[in-house]
Each structure stands twice: as C-alpha cells, then as structure tokens.
Short mmCIF file of C-alpha atoms in Angstrom, two decimals:
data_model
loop_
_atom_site.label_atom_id
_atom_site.label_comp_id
_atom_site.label_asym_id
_atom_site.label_seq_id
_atom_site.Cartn_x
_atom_site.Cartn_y
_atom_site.Cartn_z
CA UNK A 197 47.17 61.92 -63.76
CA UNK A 198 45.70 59.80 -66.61
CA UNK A 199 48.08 56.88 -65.66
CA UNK A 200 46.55 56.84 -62.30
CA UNK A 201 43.21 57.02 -63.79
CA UNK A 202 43.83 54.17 -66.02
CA UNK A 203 45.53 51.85 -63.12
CA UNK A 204 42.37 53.09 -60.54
CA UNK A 205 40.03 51.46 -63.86
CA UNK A 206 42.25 48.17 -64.35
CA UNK A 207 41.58 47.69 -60.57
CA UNK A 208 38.07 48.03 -60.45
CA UNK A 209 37.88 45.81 -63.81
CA UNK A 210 39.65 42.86 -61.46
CA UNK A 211 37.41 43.73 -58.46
CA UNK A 212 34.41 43.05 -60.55
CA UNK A 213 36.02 40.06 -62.57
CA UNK A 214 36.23 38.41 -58.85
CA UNK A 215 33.41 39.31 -57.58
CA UNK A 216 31.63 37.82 -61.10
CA UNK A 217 33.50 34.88 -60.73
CA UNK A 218 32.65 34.52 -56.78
CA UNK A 219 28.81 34.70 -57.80
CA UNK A 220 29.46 32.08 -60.85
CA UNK A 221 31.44 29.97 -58.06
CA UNK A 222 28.30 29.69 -56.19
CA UNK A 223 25.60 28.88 -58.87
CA UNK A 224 28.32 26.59 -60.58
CA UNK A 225 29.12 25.05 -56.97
CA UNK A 226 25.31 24.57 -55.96
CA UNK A 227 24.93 22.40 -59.48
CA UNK A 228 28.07 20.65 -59.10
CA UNK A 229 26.91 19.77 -56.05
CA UNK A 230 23.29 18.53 -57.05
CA UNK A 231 24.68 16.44 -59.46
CA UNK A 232 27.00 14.47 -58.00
CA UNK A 233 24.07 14.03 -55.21
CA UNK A 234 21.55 12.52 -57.60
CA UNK A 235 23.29 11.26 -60.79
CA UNK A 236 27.11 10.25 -59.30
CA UNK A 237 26.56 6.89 -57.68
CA UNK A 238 28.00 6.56 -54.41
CA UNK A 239 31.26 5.45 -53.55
CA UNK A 240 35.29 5.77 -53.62
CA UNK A 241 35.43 8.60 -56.18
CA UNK A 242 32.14 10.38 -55.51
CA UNK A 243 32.18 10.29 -51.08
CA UNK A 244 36.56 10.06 -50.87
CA UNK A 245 37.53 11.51 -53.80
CA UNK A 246 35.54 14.32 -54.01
CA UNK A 247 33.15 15.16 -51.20
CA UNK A 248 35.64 14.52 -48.66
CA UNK A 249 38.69 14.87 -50.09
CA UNK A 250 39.16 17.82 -53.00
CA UNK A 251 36.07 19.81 -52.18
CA UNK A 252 36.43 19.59 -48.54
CA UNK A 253 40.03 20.11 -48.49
CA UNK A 254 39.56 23.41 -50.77
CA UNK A 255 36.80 24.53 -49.44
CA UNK A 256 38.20 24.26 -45.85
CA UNK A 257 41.62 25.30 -46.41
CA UNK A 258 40.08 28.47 -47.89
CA UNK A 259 38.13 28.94 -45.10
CA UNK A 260 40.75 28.76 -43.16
CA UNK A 261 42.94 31.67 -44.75
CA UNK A 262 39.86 33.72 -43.91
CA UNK A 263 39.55 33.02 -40.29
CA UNK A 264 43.82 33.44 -40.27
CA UNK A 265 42.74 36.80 -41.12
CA UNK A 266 40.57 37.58 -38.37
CA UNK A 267 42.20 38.36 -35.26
CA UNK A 268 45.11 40.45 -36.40
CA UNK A 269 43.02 42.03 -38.52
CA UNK A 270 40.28 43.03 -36.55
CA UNK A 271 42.74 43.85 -33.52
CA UNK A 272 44.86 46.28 -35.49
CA UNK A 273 42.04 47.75 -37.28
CA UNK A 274 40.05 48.54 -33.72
CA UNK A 275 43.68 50.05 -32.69
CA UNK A 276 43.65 52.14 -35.45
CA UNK A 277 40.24 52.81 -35.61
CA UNK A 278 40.19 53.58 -31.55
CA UNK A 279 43.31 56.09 -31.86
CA UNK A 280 42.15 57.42 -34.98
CA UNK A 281 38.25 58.75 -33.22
CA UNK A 282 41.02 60.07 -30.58
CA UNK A 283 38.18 61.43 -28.18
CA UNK A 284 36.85 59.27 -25.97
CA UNK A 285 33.56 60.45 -25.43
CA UNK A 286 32.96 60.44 -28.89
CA UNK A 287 34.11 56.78 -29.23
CA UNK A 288 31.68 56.28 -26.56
CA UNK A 289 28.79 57.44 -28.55
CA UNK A 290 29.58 55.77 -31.73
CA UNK A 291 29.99 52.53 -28.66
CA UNK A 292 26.20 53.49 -27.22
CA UNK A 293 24.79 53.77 -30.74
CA UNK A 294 26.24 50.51 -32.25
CA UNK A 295 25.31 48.17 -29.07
CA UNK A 296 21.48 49.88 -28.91
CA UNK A 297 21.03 49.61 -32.96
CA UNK A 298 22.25 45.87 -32.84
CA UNK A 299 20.19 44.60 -29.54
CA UNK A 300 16.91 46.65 -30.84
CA UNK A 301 17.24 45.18 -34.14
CA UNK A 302 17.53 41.94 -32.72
CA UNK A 303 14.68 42.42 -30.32
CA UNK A 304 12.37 43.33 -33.66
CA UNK A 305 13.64 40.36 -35.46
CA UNK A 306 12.56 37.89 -33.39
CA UNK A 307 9.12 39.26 -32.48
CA UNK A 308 8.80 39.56 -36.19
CA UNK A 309 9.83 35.96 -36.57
CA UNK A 310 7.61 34.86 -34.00
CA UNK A 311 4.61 36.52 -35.90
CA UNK A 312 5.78 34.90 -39.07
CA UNK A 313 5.41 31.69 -37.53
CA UNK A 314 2.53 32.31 -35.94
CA UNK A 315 0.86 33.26 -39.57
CA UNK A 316 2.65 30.04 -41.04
CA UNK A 317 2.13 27.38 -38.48
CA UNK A 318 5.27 25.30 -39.29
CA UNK A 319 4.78 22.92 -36.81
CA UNK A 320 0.84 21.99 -37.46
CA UNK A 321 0.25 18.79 -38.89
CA UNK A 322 3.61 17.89 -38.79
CA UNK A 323 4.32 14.03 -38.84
CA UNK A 324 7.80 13.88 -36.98
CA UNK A 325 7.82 10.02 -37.74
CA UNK A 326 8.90 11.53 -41.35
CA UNK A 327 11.71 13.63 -40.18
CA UNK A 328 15.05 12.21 -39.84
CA UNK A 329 16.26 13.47 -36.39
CA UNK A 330 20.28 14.12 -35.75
CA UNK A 331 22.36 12.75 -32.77
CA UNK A 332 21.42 16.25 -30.52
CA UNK A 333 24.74 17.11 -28.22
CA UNK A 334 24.04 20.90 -26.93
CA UNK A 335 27.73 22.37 -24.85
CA UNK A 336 26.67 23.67 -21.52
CA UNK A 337 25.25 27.28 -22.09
CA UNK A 338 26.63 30.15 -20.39
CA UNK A 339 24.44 32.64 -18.05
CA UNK A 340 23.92 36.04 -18.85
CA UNK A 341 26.22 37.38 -15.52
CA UNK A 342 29.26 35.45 -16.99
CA UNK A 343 28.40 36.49 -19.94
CA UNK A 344 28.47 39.97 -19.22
CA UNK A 345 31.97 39.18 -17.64
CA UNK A 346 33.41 37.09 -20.01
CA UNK A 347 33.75 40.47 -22.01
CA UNK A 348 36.35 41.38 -19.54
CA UNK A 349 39.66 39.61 -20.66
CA UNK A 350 41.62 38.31 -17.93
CA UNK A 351 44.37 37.47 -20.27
CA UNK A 352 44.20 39.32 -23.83
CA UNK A 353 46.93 37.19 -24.79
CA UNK A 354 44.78 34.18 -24.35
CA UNK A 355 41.80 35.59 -25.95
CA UNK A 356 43.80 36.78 -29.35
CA UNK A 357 45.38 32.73 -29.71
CA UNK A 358 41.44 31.75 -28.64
CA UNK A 359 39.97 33.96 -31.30
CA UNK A 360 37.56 35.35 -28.22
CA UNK A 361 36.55 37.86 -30.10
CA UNK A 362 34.93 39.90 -27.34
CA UNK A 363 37.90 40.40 -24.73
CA UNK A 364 40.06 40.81 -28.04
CA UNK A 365 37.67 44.64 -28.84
CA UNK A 366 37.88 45.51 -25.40
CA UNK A 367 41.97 45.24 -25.54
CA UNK A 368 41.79 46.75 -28.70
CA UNK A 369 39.67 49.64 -27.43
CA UNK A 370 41.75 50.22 -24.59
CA UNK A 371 45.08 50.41 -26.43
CA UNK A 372 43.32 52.71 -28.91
CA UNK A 373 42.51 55.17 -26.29
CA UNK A 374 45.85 55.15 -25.02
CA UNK A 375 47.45 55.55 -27.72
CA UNK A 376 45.43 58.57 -29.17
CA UNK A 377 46.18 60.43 -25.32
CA UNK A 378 49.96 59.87 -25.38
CA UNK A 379 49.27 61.27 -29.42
CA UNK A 380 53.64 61.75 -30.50
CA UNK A 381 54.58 60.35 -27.23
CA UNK A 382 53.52 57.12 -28.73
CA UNK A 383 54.10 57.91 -32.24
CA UNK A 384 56.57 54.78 -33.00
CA UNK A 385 53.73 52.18 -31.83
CA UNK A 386 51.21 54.19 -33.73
CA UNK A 387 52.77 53.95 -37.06
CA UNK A 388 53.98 50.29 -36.02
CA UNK A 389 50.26 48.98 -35.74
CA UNK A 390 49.12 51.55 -38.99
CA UNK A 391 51.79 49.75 -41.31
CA UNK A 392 50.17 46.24 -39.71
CA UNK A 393 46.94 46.94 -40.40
CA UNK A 394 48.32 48.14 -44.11
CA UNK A 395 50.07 44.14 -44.25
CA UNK A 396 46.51 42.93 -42.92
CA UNK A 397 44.60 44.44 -45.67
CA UNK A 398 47.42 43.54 -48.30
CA UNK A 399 46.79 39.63 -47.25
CA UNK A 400 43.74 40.02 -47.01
CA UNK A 401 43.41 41.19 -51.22
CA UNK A 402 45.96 38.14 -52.05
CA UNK A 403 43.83 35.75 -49.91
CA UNK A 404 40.62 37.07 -51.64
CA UNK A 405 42.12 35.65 -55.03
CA UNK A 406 41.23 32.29 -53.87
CA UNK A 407 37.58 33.33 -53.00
CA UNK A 408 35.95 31.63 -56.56
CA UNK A 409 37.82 28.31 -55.60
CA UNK A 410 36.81 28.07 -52.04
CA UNK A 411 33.67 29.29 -52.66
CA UNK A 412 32.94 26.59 -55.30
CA UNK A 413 33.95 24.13 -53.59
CA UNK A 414 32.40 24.83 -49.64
CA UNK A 415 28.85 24.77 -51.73
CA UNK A 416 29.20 21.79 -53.88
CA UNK A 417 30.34 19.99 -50.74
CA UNK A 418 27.27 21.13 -48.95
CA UNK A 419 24.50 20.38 -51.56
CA UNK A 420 26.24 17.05 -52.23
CA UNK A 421 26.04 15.77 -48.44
CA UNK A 422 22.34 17.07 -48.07
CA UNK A 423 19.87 16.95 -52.12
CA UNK A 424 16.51 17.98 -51.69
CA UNK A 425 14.83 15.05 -50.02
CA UNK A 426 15.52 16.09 -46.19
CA UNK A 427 13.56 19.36 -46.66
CA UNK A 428 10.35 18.47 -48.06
CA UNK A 429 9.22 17.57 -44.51
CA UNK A 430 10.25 20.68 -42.95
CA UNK A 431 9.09 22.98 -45.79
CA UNK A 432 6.95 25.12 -43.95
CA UNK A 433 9.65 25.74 -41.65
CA UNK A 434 11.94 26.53 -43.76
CA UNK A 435 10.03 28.92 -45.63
CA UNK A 436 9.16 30.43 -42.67
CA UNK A 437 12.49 31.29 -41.72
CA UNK A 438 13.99 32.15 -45.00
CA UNK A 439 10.29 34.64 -45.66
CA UNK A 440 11.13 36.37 -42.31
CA UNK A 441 14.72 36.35 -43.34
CA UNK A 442 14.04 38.42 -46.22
CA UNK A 443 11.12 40.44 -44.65
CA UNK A 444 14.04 41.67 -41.82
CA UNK A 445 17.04 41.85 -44.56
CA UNK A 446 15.09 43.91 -47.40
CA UNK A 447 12.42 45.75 -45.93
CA UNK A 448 13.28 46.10 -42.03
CA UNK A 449 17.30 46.83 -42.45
CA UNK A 450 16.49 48.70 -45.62
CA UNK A 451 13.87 51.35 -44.53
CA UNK A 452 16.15 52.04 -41.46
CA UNK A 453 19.12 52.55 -44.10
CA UNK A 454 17.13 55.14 -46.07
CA UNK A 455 15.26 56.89 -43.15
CA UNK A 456 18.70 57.38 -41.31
CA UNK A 457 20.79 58.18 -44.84
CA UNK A 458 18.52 59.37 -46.97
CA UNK A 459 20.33 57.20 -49.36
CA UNK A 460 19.69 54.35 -51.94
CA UNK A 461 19.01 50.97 -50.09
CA UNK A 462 19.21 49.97 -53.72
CA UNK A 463 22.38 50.80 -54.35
CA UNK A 464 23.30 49.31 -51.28
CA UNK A 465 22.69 46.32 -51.94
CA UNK A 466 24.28 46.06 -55.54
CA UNK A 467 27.27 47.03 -53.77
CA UNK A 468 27.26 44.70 -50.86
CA UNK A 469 25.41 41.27 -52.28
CA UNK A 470 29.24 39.98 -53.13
CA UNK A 471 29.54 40.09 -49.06
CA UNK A 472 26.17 39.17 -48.88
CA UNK A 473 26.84 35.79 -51.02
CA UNK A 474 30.59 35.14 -49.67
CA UNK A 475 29.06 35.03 -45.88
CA UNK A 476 26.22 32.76 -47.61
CA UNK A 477 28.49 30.28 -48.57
CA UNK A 478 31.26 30.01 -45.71
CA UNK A 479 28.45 30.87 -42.86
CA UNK A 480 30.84 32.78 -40.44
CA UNK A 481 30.55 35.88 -39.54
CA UNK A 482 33.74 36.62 -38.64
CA UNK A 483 35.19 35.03 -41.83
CA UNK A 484 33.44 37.69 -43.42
CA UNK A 485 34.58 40.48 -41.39
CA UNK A 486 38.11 41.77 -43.39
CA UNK A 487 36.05 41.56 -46.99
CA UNK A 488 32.67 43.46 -45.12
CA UNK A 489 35.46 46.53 -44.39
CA UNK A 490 37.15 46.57 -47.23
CA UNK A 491 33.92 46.89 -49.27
CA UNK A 492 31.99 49.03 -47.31
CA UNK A 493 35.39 51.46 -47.92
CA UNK A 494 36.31 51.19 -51.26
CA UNK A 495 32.45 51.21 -52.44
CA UNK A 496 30.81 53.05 -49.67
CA UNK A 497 32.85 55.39 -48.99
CA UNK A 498 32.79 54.40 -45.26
CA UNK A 499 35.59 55.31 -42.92
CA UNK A 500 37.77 52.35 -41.83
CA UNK A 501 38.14 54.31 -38.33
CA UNK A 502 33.67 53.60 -38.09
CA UNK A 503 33.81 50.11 -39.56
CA UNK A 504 36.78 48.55 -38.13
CA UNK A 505 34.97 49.03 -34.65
CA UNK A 506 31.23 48.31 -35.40
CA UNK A 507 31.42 45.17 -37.97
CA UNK A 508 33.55 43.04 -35.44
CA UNK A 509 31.13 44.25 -32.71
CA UNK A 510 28.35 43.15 -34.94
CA UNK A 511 29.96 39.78 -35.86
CA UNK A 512 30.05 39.20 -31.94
CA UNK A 513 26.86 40.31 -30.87
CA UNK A 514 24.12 41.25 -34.00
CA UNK A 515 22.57 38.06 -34.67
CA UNK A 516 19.66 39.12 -36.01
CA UNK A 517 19.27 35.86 -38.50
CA UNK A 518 19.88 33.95 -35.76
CA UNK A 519 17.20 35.26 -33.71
CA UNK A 520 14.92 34.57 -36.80
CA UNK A 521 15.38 30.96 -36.87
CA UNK A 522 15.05 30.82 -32.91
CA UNK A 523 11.95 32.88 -32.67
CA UNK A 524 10.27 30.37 -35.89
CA UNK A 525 12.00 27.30 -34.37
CA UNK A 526 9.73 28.22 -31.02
CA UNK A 527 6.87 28.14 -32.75
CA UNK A 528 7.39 25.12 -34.67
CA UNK A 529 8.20 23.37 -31.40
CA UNK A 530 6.10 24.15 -29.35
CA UNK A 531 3.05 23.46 -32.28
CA UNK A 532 4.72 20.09 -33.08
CA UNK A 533 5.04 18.83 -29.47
CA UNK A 534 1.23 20.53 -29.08
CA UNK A 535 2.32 22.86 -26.24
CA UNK A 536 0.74 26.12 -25.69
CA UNK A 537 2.81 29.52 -25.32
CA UNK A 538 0.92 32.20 -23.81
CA UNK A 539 1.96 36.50 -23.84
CA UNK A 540 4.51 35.58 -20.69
CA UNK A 541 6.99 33.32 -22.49
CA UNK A 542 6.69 34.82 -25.82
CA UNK A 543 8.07 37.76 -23.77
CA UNK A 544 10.84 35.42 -22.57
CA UNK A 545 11.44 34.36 -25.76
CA UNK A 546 12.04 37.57 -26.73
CA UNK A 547 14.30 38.91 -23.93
CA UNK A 548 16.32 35.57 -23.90
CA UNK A 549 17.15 35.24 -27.18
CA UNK A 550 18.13 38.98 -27.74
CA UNK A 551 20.45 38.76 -24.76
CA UNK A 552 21.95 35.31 -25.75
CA UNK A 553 22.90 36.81 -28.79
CA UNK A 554 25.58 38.96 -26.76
CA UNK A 555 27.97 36.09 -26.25
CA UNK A 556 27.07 34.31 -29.50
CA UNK A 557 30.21 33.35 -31.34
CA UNK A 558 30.34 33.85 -35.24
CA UNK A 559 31.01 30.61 -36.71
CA UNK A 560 28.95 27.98 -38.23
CA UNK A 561 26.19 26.02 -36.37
CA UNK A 562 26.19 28.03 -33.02
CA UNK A 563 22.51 29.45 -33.31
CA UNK A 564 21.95 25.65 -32.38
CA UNK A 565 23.61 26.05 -29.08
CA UNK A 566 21.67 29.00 -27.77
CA UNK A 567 18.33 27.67 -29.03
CA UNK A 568 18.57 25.43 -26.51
CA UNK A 569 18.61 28.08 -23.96
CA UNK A 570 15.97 29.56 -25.59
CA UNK A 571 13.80 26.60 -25.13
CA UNK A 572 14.59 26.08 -21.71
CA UNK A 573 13.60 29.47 -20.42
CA UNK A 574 9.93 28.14 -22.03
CA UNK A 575 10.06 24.31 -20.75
CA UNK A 576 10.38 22.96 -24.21
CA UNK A 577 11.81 19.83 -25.22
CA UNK A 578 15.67 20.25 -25.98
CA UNK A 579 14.90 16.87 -28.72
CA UNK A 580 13.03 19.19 -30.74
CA UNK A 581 16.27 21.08 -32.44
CA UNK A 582 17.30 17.40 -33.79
CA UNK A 583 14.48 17.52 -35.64
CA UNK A 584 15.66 21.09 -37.86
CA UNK A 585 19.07 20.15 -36.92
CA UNK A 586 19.72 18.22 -40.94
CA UNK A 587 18.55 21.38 -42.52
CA UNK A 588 20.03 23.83 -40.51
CA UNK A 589 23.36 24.22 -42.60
CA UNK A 590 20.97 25.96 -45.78
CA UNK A 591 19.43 28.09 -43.16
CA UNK A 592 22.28 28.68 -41.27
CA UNK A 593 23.98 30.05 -43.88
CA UNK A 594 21.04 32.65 -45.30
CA UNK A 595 20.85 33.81 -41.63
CA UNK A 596 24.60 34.61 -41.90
CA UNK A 597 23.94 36.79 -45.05
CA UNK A 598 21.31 38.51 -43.03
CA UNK A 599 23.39 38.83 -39.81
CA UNK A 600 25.94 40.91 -41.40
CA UNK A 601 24.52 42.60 -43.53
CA UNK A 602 23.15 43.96 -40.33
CA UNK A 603 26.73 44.65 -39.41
CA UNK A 604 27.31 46.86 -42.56
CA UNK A 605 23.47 48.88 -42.46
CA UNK A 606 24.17 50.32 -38.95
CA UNK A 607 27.69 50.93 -40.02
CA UNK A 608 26.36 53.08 -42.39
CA UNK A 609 24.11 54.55 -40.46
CA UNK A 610 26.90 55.01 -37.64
CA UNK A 611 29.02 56.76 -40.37
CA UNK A 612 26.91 59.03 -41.65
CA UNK A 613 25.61 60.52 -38.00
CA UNK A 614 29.59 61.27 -37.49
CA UNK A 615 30.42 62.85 -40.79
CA UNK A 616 32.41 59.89 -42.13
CA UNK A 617 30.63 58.52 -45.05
CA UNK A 618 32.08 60.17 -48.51
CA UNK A 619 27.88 60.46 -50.46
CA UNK A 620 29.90 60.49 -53.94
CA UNK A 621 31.63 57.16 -53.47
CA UNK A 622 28.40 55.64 -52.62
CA UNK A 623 26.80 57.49 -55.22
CA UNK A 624 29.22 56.10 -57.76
CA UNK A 625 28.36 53.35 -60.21
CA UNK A 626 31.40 51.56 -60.86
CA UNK A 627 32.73 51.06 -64.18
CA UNK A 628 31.29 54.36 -65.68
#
C-alpha cells in the first residue's frame, strides 16, 4: 500500500516537473525569440540556421506527433466513451447539452465582442497607409446546407486518413452504440478498441515528454519572424480582442463553471492553465485534444466516457475565441473603411458567425477563412482581413487558449449533471 503511495507521488512529482518546464519553455522561447529578432543580425545562421531550420524543424516535428495523435485517439476514445454511456437516450442528452452549451456560448461571445469593439473603436482614426497588408488568398467557403451534410461521412475511411474530424464522431458514435447493444456479443471488439485507446493514451504520455522542446521552439520561431513593430498600428485592435478574450475566458466561462458546479473556477484554472498555455503555443485545437482529456481526468476527476465525446466535439465546433476576433474584426472594418452597420447586420453577424463555427476546422489560421464569410453576409470589403492578417498568429493563438478551455468548462459542467465528476479529485491540491 505505501509502495503504491510512494510511486502515485513520484508520478505527480514528474507531471509537475513537465508541466514547470512546459511554462519555462514558453517564457524562455518568447525571449529567445525577441532576441534573435532585435539583437541577431540577419542572415545564414540567424533566418537558415535557426528560424527555419532547428526551431522550425522542432517545433514542427513536435507538432506533428501531436496531431499523429489525434484521430486514433479521439476515434477510440468516442468508441469507448459511446459504448461505455451504453443508453442511447442518455448519450443523446449529454449530445443536446454539449451542442446547445457550445453554439450559445458562441452566440454570447461574439455579441460581447461586438460591444467591446464598439466601446474601443479599433478602427477610428486608423491610418491603413501604416499597416503592412498580407497577400489575402481566402479558399472558397462552404454554405451552411453542406455544411450541415458534410457531418454525414460518405466514406469514414476517408474522413479518418483526412483528419475530418466531424464524419470521424459520427462513425465513432455509431459504432459506440452498437457495440454497447450487442454488450458480450461483441465483447472481443470491445476489449480490442479498450486496449487501443489504453496504447493511445500510453503514446500520448511518451509524446508529451517532448512538450518543453517543441514548445520552446514553436514560440521562439514565432516571436522571431514577427518583434513588436507590426502591432503598434493595430494596438487598439488587438487589445480589443485579447480584453474580450479574457472578459469571455475568466469571467463569462467561469461564472457558468461555478453556477452549474458549485465548484472553484479557481482551482480550475490552476489545474488546466498547462492546457491552457500548450494550446497557446501550438494554436490547434485538436493538437490539444489527447492532453485536454488526460488532464481534465487525472486532475478533475472527469470521466473519460464525458470527455472523450464533448472535447473533440468542442475542438470541431466551439470556437468561441474565434468568434471574438470576428465579431472585433467587424467593427474594426467596417470603422476603418467608414461604413455604417445598423441592428440588421449586427444580427447577421451574429447568426453567421455562430453557425460558421460548426464546420470550422481546428488548426491554425482558419478563423481567417470564415471571417470572410462573415464579412460578406454584411457587404464588407474581403481586403480588410490583410490588414490584421500579420498579427493574427499572437491572436490566433490566445483565441485557441480560450476556445478550449471552452471545451473543458462545459465538460465539466456536462460531467457533473450526469454524476461523473469525482468532487475530491478536483478538490485535491496536488503535491500535499
């Protein structure tokens, strides 16, 4: 018994040794990457050497083990997860629950965003002659029927190799189902995809070991491509995102967490910042989704059967921080271009960008795509996201943060309604 006790100690020692050295990765990463911006002068070792070649290659190869992760992950967790609830109809509760917290949340933050901005005026005043503006290239955006029936996979086997992430629940879903009503019938693929899942999770710690590393070096790449200079002409915008970033992540997220728990929203976050900064520095969503379950488990107490169905959801269609930025990046717009919004497209705004977040893909950048859509349902001018377009990788990735920690507050929530939240884990202060 004490030998179990002492090994259960050693591991939470090494859980918080990596998750000290992932937040020391990121400060030591953002000053690595300062410097070599301002004081290494450019050339073979700072831009080939470095930039692109160690830190990108690092940083990206990391990232890479994380997305590996994804889609066998997620589809064997939802399996288990699916066969594990057992009864449909209460699967389709938890189902009605999830999708109505994510799109109302959504909903709020962009109204909220779009009050922000109307309090900051980003856009007034703004001398665009000032303001480097990127090469704009939008893909073709997708209508709201398709994607309604893109959701439908009309090959799963497709969507798994395409990382559609999607058609890959639904599948997951359905086999789940299945395989809970056959019960022993199906007994030998039941313990076939619970010893998978048990392999997923065990790659998943070994990949995690190279977390400070990758970490490091995806933020000293970034802060070494963009200094300090391209934001002072956007400063109002970006404060005006990252203030109604925080307004929605701290005080929005966290009195819905303690009205629906009744627990600490401060000891939520203590225990879920190392998520919070991991999805900050490789902004993807659904890079962070093995390390958001495994956390919200071993330090929440949170069922894996709850999570492993509502974080992927939520990596697929909660983008609350990405609604921020739209719903500011419409009101800097339209007051830069001097075009008037009345009650009617605000509205639109609204509606557009909560459904748009439905078939928004987790990885880094794609908030870009759907503004687009959001500023045609309004008639404005597509050039005005290559204005915001050099900044967007900071605010991209503090949106990410926000997005899923989304994921893990109605998770909680979810868990606790359906009895599968252990209070005493999340009461528990490591280390003591």
């Amino acid at each position: 018994m004490q030998e179990s006790k002492k090994l259960n100690q050693d591991k939470e020692k090494k859980h918080f040794s990596l998750t000290s050295l992932i937040f020391l990765s990121l400060i030591a990463g953002a000053l690595t990457g300062i410097v070599f911006h301002y004081l290494v002068p450019a050339g073979y070792v700072r831009d080939t050497l470095f930039i692109d070649g160690i830190f990108y290659v690092l940083g990206q190869g990391f990232l890479r083990l994380m997305q590996m992760l994804v889609v066998p992950l997620v589809f064997s967790s939802l399996i288990c997860g699916s066969a594990a609830v057992g009864d449909t109809a209460t699967l389709g509760k938890i189902g009605l629950k999830t999708m109505v917290f994510y799109l109302a949340t959504t909903a709020l933050a962009i109204t909220m965003a779009i009050v922000v901005g109307g309090v900051i005026n980003p856009g007034t005043g703004l001398d665009t002659a000032h303001i480097k503006a990127e090469d704009i290239s939008v893909s073709e955006t997708v209508s709201i029927q398709e994607t309604i029936l893109n959701v439908i996979p009309k090959n799963p086997i497709a969507s798994l190799a395409d990382g559609d992430m999607l058609p890959i629940i639904i599948f997951a879903i359905f086999i789940g189902i299945i395989l809970a009503k056959l019960g022993s019938n199906a007994g030998t693929v039941i313990d076939f995809f619970k010893q998978f899942n048990d392999i997923m999770m065990e790659m998943t710690d070994i990949v995690m070991k190279a977390a400070p590393v990758g970490v490091f070096c995806l933020i000293a790449r970034t802060f070494a491509g963009i200094g300090f200079n391209a934001f002072f002409p956007l400063l109002k915008y970006m404060f005006a995102v990252l203030l109604a970033l925080g307004i929605h992540c701290f005080i929005i997220y966290m009195i819905l967490f303690k009205g629906f728990t009744s627990l600490s929203p401060v000891k939520f976050i203590r225990k879920f910042i190392p998520v919070m900064g991991f999805a900050f520095t490789t902004a993807t969503s659904n890079a962070t989704i093995p390390l958001s379950i495994e956390t919200l488990e071993r330090d929440m107490g949170i069922s894996r059967k709850i999570s492993s169905f509502t974080v992927p959801l939520g990596a697929t269609i909660n983008m609350d921080g990405t609604a921020i930025m739209q719903g500011v990046a419409v009101i800097f717009a339209a007051q830069a271009y001097g075009i008037t919004l009345g009650l009617e497209q605000y509205l639109t705004v609204i509606a557009t960008a909560t459904l748009a977040s439905i078939g928004t893909a987790g990885v880094p950048g794609v908030g870009l795509i759907t503004l687009s859509m959001v500023f045609n349902s309004v008639g404005l001018p597509v050039e005005a996201i290559a204005l915001i377009m050099g900044i967007d990788r900071i605010i991209d990735m503090t949106r990410t943060a926000v997005n899923i920690t989304g994921d893990a507050v109605c998770t909680a929530i979810i868990a606790h309604q359906n009895g599968s939240l252990d209070r005493e884990t999340f009461n528990e202060i490591k280390g003591e």
